[in-house]
PDB file of C-alpha atoms and ligand atoms in Angstrom:
ATOM      1  CA  UNK A 631      16.657 -18.973  -6.508  1.00 47.00           C
ATOM      2  CA  UNK A 632      19.028 -16.038  -6.467  1.00 47.00           C
ATOM      3  CA  UNK A 633      22.648 -15.227  -7.006  1.00 51.00           C
ATOM      4  CA  UNK A 634      24.848 -12.197  -6.618  1.00 56.00           C
ATOM      5  CA  UNK A 635      23.630 -10.493  -9.768  1.00 78.00           C
ATOM      6  CA  UNK A 636      19.926 -11.064  -9.200  1.00 88.00           C
ATOM      7  CA  UNK A 637      17.885  -7.978  -9.898  1.00 94.00           C
ATOM      8  CA  UNK A 638      15.040  -7.658  -7.442  1.00 97.00           C
ATOM      9  CA  UNK A 639      12.071  -5.309  -7.602  1.00 98.00           C
ATOM     10  CA  UNK A 640      10.133  -4.528  -4.424  1.00 98.00           C
ATOM     11  CA  UNK A 641       6.437  -3.620  -4.540  1.00 98.00           C
ATOM     12  CA  UNK A 642       5.456  -2.211  -1.191  1.00 98.00           C
ATOM     13  CA  UNK A 643       2.072  -1.276   0.235  1.00 98.00           C
ATOM     14  CA  UNK A 644       1.716   1.904   2.322  1.00 98.00           C
ATOM     15  CA  UNK A 645      -1.253   1.758   4.765  1.00 95.00           C
ATOM     16  CA  UNK A 646      -0.548  -0.779   7.501  1.00 95.00           C
ATOM     17  CA  UNK A 647       2.830  -1.593   5.926  1.00 98.00           C
ATOM     18  CA  UNK A 648       5.112   1.477   5.624  1.00 98.00           C
ATOM     19  CA  UNK A 649       2.622   3.344   7.798  1.00 97.00           C
ATOM     20  CA  UNK A 650       1.737   1.498  10.991  1.00 96.00           C
ATOM     21  CA  UNK A 651      -1.857   2.644  10.756  1.00 92.00           C
ATOM     22  CA  UNK A 652      -4.500   2.502   8.027  1.00 91.00           C
ATOM     23  CA  UNK A 653      -5.029   6.150   7.185  1.00 93.00           C
ATOM     24  CA  UNK A 654      -8.267   5.795   5.215  1.00 93.00           C
ATOM     25  CA  UNK A 655      -9.907   3.980   8.136  1.00 92.00           C
ATOM     26  CA  UNK A 656      -8.565   6.565  10.580  1.00 95.00           C
ATOM     27  CA  UNK A 657      -9.839   9.464   8.471  1.00 97.00           C
ATOM     28  CA  UNK A 658     -13.298   7.880   8.325  1.00 96.00           C
ATOM     29  CA  UNK A 659     -13.358   7.199  12.079  1.00 96.00           C
ATOM     30  CA  UNK A 660     -12.333  10.808  12.764  1.00 97.00           C
ATOM     31  CA  UNK A 661     -14.597  12.643  10.302  1.00 98.00           C
ATOM     32  CA  UNK A 662     -17.629  10.485   9.404  1.00 97.00           C
ATOM     33  CA  UNK A 663     -17.630   7.502  11.805  1.00 96.00           C
ATOM     34  CA  UNK A 664     -21.349   6.669  11.784  1.00 97.00           C
ATOM     35  CA  UNK A 665     -21.879   7.151   8.046  1.00 97.00           C
ATOM     36  CA  UNK A 666     -18.697   5.328   6.950  1.00 97.00           C
ATOM     37  CA  UNK A 667     -19.025   2.283   9.238  1.00 96.00           C
ATOM     38  CA  UNK A 668     -21.654   0.442   7.133  1.00 96.00           C
ATOM     39  CA  UNK A 669     -19.591   1.087   3.970  1.00 96.00           C
ATOM     40  CA  UNK A 670     -16.469  -0.374   5.601  1.00 91.00           C
ATOM     41  CA  UNK A 671     -18.540  -3.410   6.621  1.00 93.00           C
ATOM     42  CA  UNK A 672     -19.770  -3.906   3.059  1.00 94.00           C
ATOM     43  CA  UNK A 673     -16.236  -3.687   1.639  1.00 89.00           C
ATOM     44  CA  UNK A 674     -15.022  -6.220   4.219  1.00 85.00           C
ATOM     45  CA  UNK A 675     -17.887  -8.558   3.257  1.00 90.00           C
ATOM     46  CA  UNK A 676     -16.918  -7.989  -0.418  1.00 86.00           C
ATOM     47  CA  UNK A 677     -20.401  -6.710  -1.257  1.00 94.00           C
ATOM     48  CA  UNK A 678     -18.764  -3.508  -2.447  1.00 93.00           C
ATOM     49  CA  UNK A 679     -15.514  -3.311  -4.409  1.00 91.00           C
ATOM     50  CA  UNK A 680     -12.688  -1.367  -2.797  1.00 88.00           C
ATOM     51  CA  UNK A 681     -13.057   1.265  -5.498  1.00 93.00           C
ATOM     52  CA  UNK A 682     -16.787   1.759  -4.929  1.00 95.00           C
ATOM     53  CA  UNK A 683     -16.412   1.707  -1.139  1.00 95.00           C
ATOM     54  CA  UNK A 684     -13.603   4.257  -0.976  1.00 95.00           C
ATOM     55  CA  UNK A 685     -15.424   6.573  -3.404  1.00 97.00           C
ATOM     56  CA  UNK A 686     -18.596   6.419  -1.322  1.00 97.00           C
ATOM     57  CA  UNK A 687     -16.689   7.066   1.924  1.00 97.00           C
ATOM     58  CA  UNK A 688     -14.882  10.190   0.703  1.00 98.00           C
ATOM     59  CA  UNK A 689     -18.087  11.478  -0.880  1.00 98.00           C
ATOM     60  CA  UNK A 690     -19.412  11.766   2.698  1.00 98.00           C
ATOM     61  CA  UNK A 691     -16.877  14.518   3.458  1.00 98.00           C
ATOM     62  CA  UNK A 692     -17.421  18.099   2.247  1.00 98.00           C
ATOM     63  CA  UNK A 693     -14.506  19.536   0.231  1.00 98.00           C
ATOM     64  CA  UNK A 694     -14.437  22.466   2.665  1.00 98.00           C
ATOM     65  CA  UNK A 695     -12.950  20.069   5.248  1.00 98.00           C
ATOM     66  CA  UNK A 696     -10.095  18.850   3.020  1.00 98.00           C
ATOM     67  CA  UNK A 697      -7.342  20.841   4.766  1.00 98.00           C
ATOM     68  CA  UNK A 698      -8.498  19.486   8.110  1.00 98.00           C
ATOM     69  CA  UNK A 699      -8.450  15.934   6.695  1.00 98.00           C
ATOM     70  CA  UNK A 700      -4.969  16.442   5.236  1.00 98.00           C
ATOM     71  CA  UNK A 701      -3.529  17.893   8.453  1.00 97.00           C
ATOM     72  CA  UNK A 702      -5.041  15.084  10.509  1.00 98.00           C
ATOM     73  CA  UNK A 703      -3.622  12.411   8.172  1.00 97.00           C
ATOM     74  CA  UNK A 704      -0.143  13.954   7.967  1.00 96.00           C
ATOM     75  CA  UNK A 705       0.086  14.262  11.745  1.00 96.00           C
ATOM     76  CA  UNK A 706      -1.169  10.777  12.562  1.00 95.00           C
ATOM     77  CA  UNK A 707       0.964   8.794  10.077  1.00 96.00           C
ATOM     78  CA  UNK A 708       3.567   6.681  11.880  1.00 96.00           C
ATOM     79  CA  UNK A 709       6.356   5.122   9.810  1.00 97.00           C
ATOM     80  CA  UNK A 710       7.114   1.498  10.704  1.00 98.00           C
ATOM     81  CA  UNK A 711      10.516   0.902  12.288  1.00 98.00           C
ATOM     82  CA  UNK A 712      13.394   0.114   9.962  1.00 98.00           C
ATOM     83  CA  UNK A 713      11.964   1.635   6.792  1.00 98.00           C
ATOM     84  CA  UNK A 714      14.941   3.985   6.437  1.00 98.00           C
ATOM     85  CA  UNK A 715      17.360   1.058   6.764  1.00 98.00           C
ATOM     86  CA  UNK A 716      15.365  -0.977   4.237  1.00 98.00           C
ATOM     87  CA  UNK A 717      15.550   1.894   1.706  1.00 98.00           C
ATOM     88  CA  UNK A 718      19.332   2.125   2.241  1.00 98.00           C
ATOM     89  CA  UNK A 719      19.734  -1.648   1.902  1.00 97.00           C
ATOM     90  CA  UNK A 720      17.811  -1.776  -1.382  1.00 97.00           C
ATOM     91  CA  UNK A 721      19.470   1.335  -2.797  1.00 97.00           C
ATOM     92  CA  UNK A 722      22.950  -0.089  -2.076  1.00 96.00           C
ATOM     93  CA  UNK A 723      22.076  -3.064  -4.323  1.00 95.00           C
ATOM     94  CA  UNK A 724      20.213  -0.999  -6.933  1.00 95.00           C
ATOM     95  CA  UNK A 725      17.014  -2.901  -6.185  1.00 97.00           C
ATOM     96  CA  UNK A 726      14.161  -0.475  -6.899  1.00 97.00           C
ATOM     97  CA  UNK A 727      11.291   0.049  -4.440  1.00 98.00           C
ATOM     98  CA  UNK A 728       7.898   0.845  -5.917  1.00 98.00           C
ATOM     99  CA  UNK A 729       5.178   1.944  -3.497  1.00 98.00           C
ATOM    100  CA  UNK A 730       1.740   0.778  -4.584  1.00 98.00           C
ATOM    101  CA  UNK A 731      -0.771   2.450  -2.296  1.00 97.00           C
ATOM    102  CA  UNK A 732      -4.528   2.432  -2.319  1.00 94.00           C
ATOM    103  CA  UNK A 733      -4.149   5.601  -0.233  1.00 95.00           C
ATOM    104  CA  UNK A 734      -3.719   9.204  -1.274  1.00 97.00           C
ATOM    105  CA  UNK A 735      -0.907  11.522  -2.298  1.00 98.00           C
ATOM    106  CA  UNK A 736      -1.826  14.066   0.396  1.00 97.00           C
ATOM    107  CA  UNK A 737      -0.590  11.720   3.144  1.00 97.00           C
ATOM    108  CA  UNK A 738       1.669   9.240   1.276  1.00 98.00           C
ATOM    109  CA  UNK A 739       3.940  11.892  -0.274  1.00 98.00           C
ATOM    110  CA  UNK A 740       4.699  13.825   2.955  1.00 97.00           C
ATOM    111  CA  UNK A 741       5.357  10.520   4.772  1.00 97.00           C
ATOM    112  CA  UNK A 742       7.920   9.248   2.258  1.00 98.00           C
ATOM    113  CA  UNK A 743       9.441  12.659   1.424  1.00 98.00           C
ATOM    114  CA  UNK A 744      12.789  11.903   3.196  1.00 97.00           C
ATOM    115  CA  UNK A 745      13.439   9.011   0.738  1.00 98.00           C
ATOM    116  CA  UNK A 746      11.498  10.297  -2.259  1.00 98.00           C
ATOM    117  CA  UNK A 747      14.459  10.288  -4.694  1.00 97.00           C
ATOM    118  CA  UNK A 748      14.850   6.527  -4.164  1.00 97.00           C
ATOM    119  CA  UNK A 749      11.185   5.517  -4.444  1.00 98.00           C
ATOM    120  CA  UNK A 750       8.592   5.265  -7.194  1.00 98.00           C
ATOM    121  CA  UNK A 751       5.123   6.063  -5.851  1.00 98.00           C
ATOM    122  CA  UNK A 752       1.725   4.996  -7.181  1.00 98.00           C
ATOM    123  CA  UNK A 753      -1.280   6.276  -5.251  1.00 98.00           C
ATOM    124  CA  UNK A 754      -4.578   8.105  -5.673  1.00 97.00           C
ATOM    125  CA  UNK A 755      -5.625  11.724  -5.433  1.00 97.00           C
ATOM    126  CA  UNK A 756      -8.696  13.706  -4.393  1.00 97.00           C
ATOM    127  CA  UNK A 757     -10.609  16.245  -6.437  1.00 98.00           C
ATOM    128  CA  UNK A 758     -11.620  19.008  -4.029  1.00 98.00           C
ATOM    129  CA  UNK A 759     -13.347  21.294  -6.561  1.00 98.00           C
ATOM    130  CA  UNK A 760     -16.880  19.923  -6.059  1.00 98.00           C
ATOM    131  CA  UNK A 761     -19.061  20.180  -2.940  1.00 98.00           C
ATOM    132  CA  UNK A 762     -17.781  16.835  -1.601  1.00 98.00           C
ATOM    133  CA  UNK A 763     -14.481  14.999  -1.939  1.00 98.00           C
ATOM    134  CA  UNK A 764     -14.190  12.947  -5.109  1.00 98.00           C
ATOM    135  CA  UNK A 765     -11.619  10.178  -5.532  1.00 97.00           C
ATOM    136  CA  UNK A 766      -9.465  10.228  -8.674  1.00 97.00           C
ATOM    137  CA  UNK A 767      -7.957   6.863  -9.655  1.00 97.00           C
ATOM    138  CA  UNK A 768      -4.986   7.402 -11.960  1.00 96.00           C
ATOM    139  CA  UNK A 769      -3.947   3.703 -12.000  1.00 96.00           C
ATOM    140  CA  UNK A 770      -7.046   1.547 -12.642  1.00 95.00           C
ATOM    141  CA  UNK A 771      -7.316  -2.164 -13.488  1.00 95.00           C
ATOM    142  CA  UNK A 772      -6.073  -3.271 -16.893  1.00 94.00           C
ATOM    143  CA  UNK A 773      -7.921  -5.803 -19.079  1.00 94.00           C
ATOM    144  CA  UNK A 774      -6.386  -8.694 -17.136  1.00 92.00           C
ATOM    145  CA  UNK A 775      -7.951  -7.612 -13.813  1.00 92.00           C
ATOM    146  CA  UNK A 776     -11.667  -7.676 -13.064  1.00 90.00           C
ATOM    147  CA  UNK A 777     -11.452  -6.976  -9.323  1.00 87.00           C
ATOM    148  CA  UNK A 778     -12.429  -3.273  -9.596  1.00 90.00           C
ATOM    149  CA  UNK A 779      -9.460  -2.405  -7.387  1.00 90.00           C
ATOM    150  CA  UNK A 780      -9.420   1.370  -7.721  1.00 93.00           C
ATOM    151  CA  UNK A 781      -5.640   1.473  -7.670  1.00 95.00           C
ATOM    152  CA  UNK A 782      -4.743  -1.863  -9.271  1.00 96.00           C
ATOM    153  CA  UNK A 783      -1.658  -3.418  -7.697  1.00 96.00           C
ATOM    154  CA  UNK A 784      -1.490  -6.443 -10.042  1.00 95.00           C
ATOM    155  CA  UNK A 785      -1.662  -4.095 -13.053  1.00 96.00           C
ATOM    156  CA  UNK A 786       1.352  -2.144 -11.756  1.00 97.00           C
ATOM    157  CA  UNK A 787       3.248  -5.353 -10.948  1.00 96.00           C
ATOM    158  CA  UNK A 788       2.634  -6.702 -14.462  1.00 94.00           C
ATOM    159  CA  UNK A 789       3.902  -3.472 -15.979  1.00 94.00           C
ATOM    160  CA  UNK A 790       7.302  -3.860 -14.292  1.00 94.00           C
ATOM    161  CA  UNK A 791       7.661  -7.616 -13.844  1.00 91.00           C
ATOM    162  CA  UNK A 792       9.746  -8.225 -16.985  1.00 93.00           C
ATOM    163  CA  UNK A 793      12.462  -5.864 -15.746  1.00 95.00           C
ATOM    164  CA  UNK A 794      13.341  -8.044 -12.752  1.00 96.00           C
ATOM    165  CA  UNK A 795      14.611 -11.549 -12.047  1.00 96.00           C
ATOM    166  CA  UNK A 796      12.495 -11.635  -8.896  1.00 96.00           C
ATOM    167  CA  UNK A 797       9.622  -9.505  -7.681  1.00 97.00           C
ATOM    168  CA  UNK A 798       8.898  -9.228  -3.958  1.00 98.00           C
ATOM    169  CA  UNK A 799       5.602  -7.889  -2.600  1.00 98.00           C
ATOM    170  CA  UNK A 800       5.492  -6.367   0.912  1.00 98.00           C
ATOM    171  CA  UNK A 801       2.071  -5.853   2.451  1.00 98.00           C
ATOM    172  CA  UNK A 802      -0.488  -6.504   5.141  1.00 97.00           C
ATOM    173  CA  UNK A 803      -3.972  -6.749   3.703  1.00 91.00           C
ATOM    174  CA  UNK A 804      -6.413  -8.303   1.275  1.00 83.00           C
ATOM    175  CA  UNK A 805      -5.707  -5.580  -1.300  1.00 86.00           C
ATOM    176  CA  UNK A 806      -2.159  -6.943  -1.565  1.00 94.00           C
ATOM    177  CA  UNK A 807      -3.139 -10.533  -2.271  1.00 93.00           C
ATOM    178  CA  UNK A 808      -3.690 -10.346  -6.041  1.00 92.00           C
ATOM    179  CA  UNK A 809      -0.218  -8.834  -6.484  1.00 95.00           C
ATOM    180  CA  UNK A 810       1.287 -11.195  -3.889  1.00 97.00           C
ATOM    181  CA  UNK A 811       0.188 -14.314  -5.746  1.00 95.00           C
ATOM    182  CA  UNK A 812       1.933 -13.051  -8.893  1.00 95.00           C
ATOM    183  CA  UNK A 813       5.187 -12.255  -7.071  1.00 97.00           C
ATOM    184  CA  UNK A 814       8.184 -14.528  -6.526  1.00 97.00           C
ATOM    185  CA  UNK A 815       8.201 -13.873  -2.785  1.00 98.00           C
ATOM    186  CA  UNK A 816       6.080 -12.033  -0.210  1.00 98.00           C
ATOM    187  CA  UNK A 817       6.833 -10.312   3.091  1.00 98.00           C
ATOM    188  CA  UNK A 818       3.492 -10.417   4.854  1.00 98.00           C
ATOM    189  CA  UNK A 819       1.876  -9.377   8.082  1.00 97.00           C
ATOM    190  CA  UNK A 820      -1.695  -9.392   9.407  1.00 96.00           C
ATOM    191  CA  UNK A 821      -4.371 -10.713   7.028  1.00 95.00           C
ATOM    192  CA  UNK A 822      -1.993 -10.998   4.058  1.00 97.00           C
ATOM    193  CA  UNK A 823       0.101 -13.415   6.110  1.00 98.00           C
ATOM    194  CA  UNK A 824      -2.963 -15.612   6.687  1.00 97.00           C
ATOM    195  CA  UNK A 825      -3.797 -15.501   2.963  1.00 96.00           C
ATOM    196  CA  UNK A 826      -0.208 -16.484   2.061  1.00 98.00           C
ATOM    197  CA  UNK A 827      -0.362 -19.422   4.483  1.00 97.00           C
ATOM    198  CA  UNK A 828      -3.763 -20.483   3.193  1.00 97.00           C
ATOM    199  CA  UNK A 829      -2.639 -20.394  -0.462  1.00 97.00           C
ATOM    200  CA  UNK A 830       0.879 -21.735   0.161  1.00 98.00           C
ATOM    201  CA  UNK A 831       2.620 -18.692  -1.298  1.00 98.00           C
ATOM    202  CA  UNK A 832       6.372 -18.419  -0.620  1.00 98.00           C
ATOM    203  CA  UNK A 833       6.521 -15.826   2.131  1.00 98.00           C
ATOM    204  CA  UNK A 834       8.061 -14.689   5.401  1.00 98.00           C
ATOM    205  CA  UNK A 835       6.346 -12.756   8.190  1.00 98.00           C
ATOM    206  CA  UNK A 836       7.564  -9.354   9.334  1.00 98.00           C
ATOM    207  CA  UNK A 837       6.752  -6.811  11.995  1.00 98.00           C
ATOM    208  CA  UNK A 838       9.440  -4.229  11.205  1.00 98.00           C
ATOM    209  CA  UNK A 839      11.474  -3.497   8.087  1.00 98.00           C
ATOM    210  CA  UNK A 840      14.528  -4.637  10.048  1.00 98.00           C
ATOM    211  CA  UNK A 841      12.985  -8.146   9.965  1.00 98.00           C
ATOM    212  CA  UNK A 842      12.861  -7.875   6.166  1.00 98.00           C
ATOM    213  CA  UNK A 843      16.453  -6.619   5.891  1.00 98.00           C
ATOM    214  CA  UNK A 844      17.791  -9.431   8.087  1.00 98.00           C
ATOM    215  CA  UNK A 845      15.811 -12.044   6.128  1.00 98.00           C
ATOM    216  CA  UNK A 846      17.185 -10.604   2.873  1.00 97.00           C
ATOM    217  CA  UNK A 847      20.719 -10.735   4.310  1.00 95.00           C
ATOM    218  CA  UNK A 848      20.226 -14.420   5.154  1.00 95.00           C
ATOM    219  CA  UNK A 849      18.630 -15.423   1.860  1.00 94.00           C
ATOM    220  CA  UNK A 850      20.096 -13.016  -0.686  1.00 89.00           C
ATOM    221  CA  UNK A 851      23.497 -12.162   0.782  1.00 75.00           C
TER     222      UNK A 851
HETATM  223 ZN1  LIG B1189      -7.362  -4.604 -10.468  1.00 52.36          ZN
END
């Protein structure tokens, strides 16, 4: 499905994908474990949308603790092996990488700073001016999405899709599925991999970004 001149666009998740750990879950476990646990359960059971759940979780944390939250997140983020080589590989072919993260600028931006000139980043922000942290969603669902995503990955994919011959989604979780099923190919791990298998989406598993680069070498030259 591809030739030498194929223009590919990558749409890559952050938490659990570029970052080995899920930072929102780690922040909640560190700062408000007892209060956040039932909210996480309700999101996992799909009784609460991701947007509503994440808003309610951050609202548990006083704004006075924001710097502590930020420092904790920045220091616990671990970048998955091979990401630097994946960025080089894509840049050498002029295949753009767009990060679509349900996470927040205060930990996503510092983590990807070494490659920032070669990445487009979509993520959320926090308003720290009130008594408690308030989530700001700059990239909500468009009219074609009713999932109440918060940050809407399919909306972002649709916005760019016409610019590429092929779109490839890279991710690990349920929040990546709606974008994954609109993509031409998926690199999947963890629960996204199970969803791709279940729905017969064209995909390959990965554990490191080196796995993705070697698969791209084999299939795309
Ligand atoms: Zn949406």
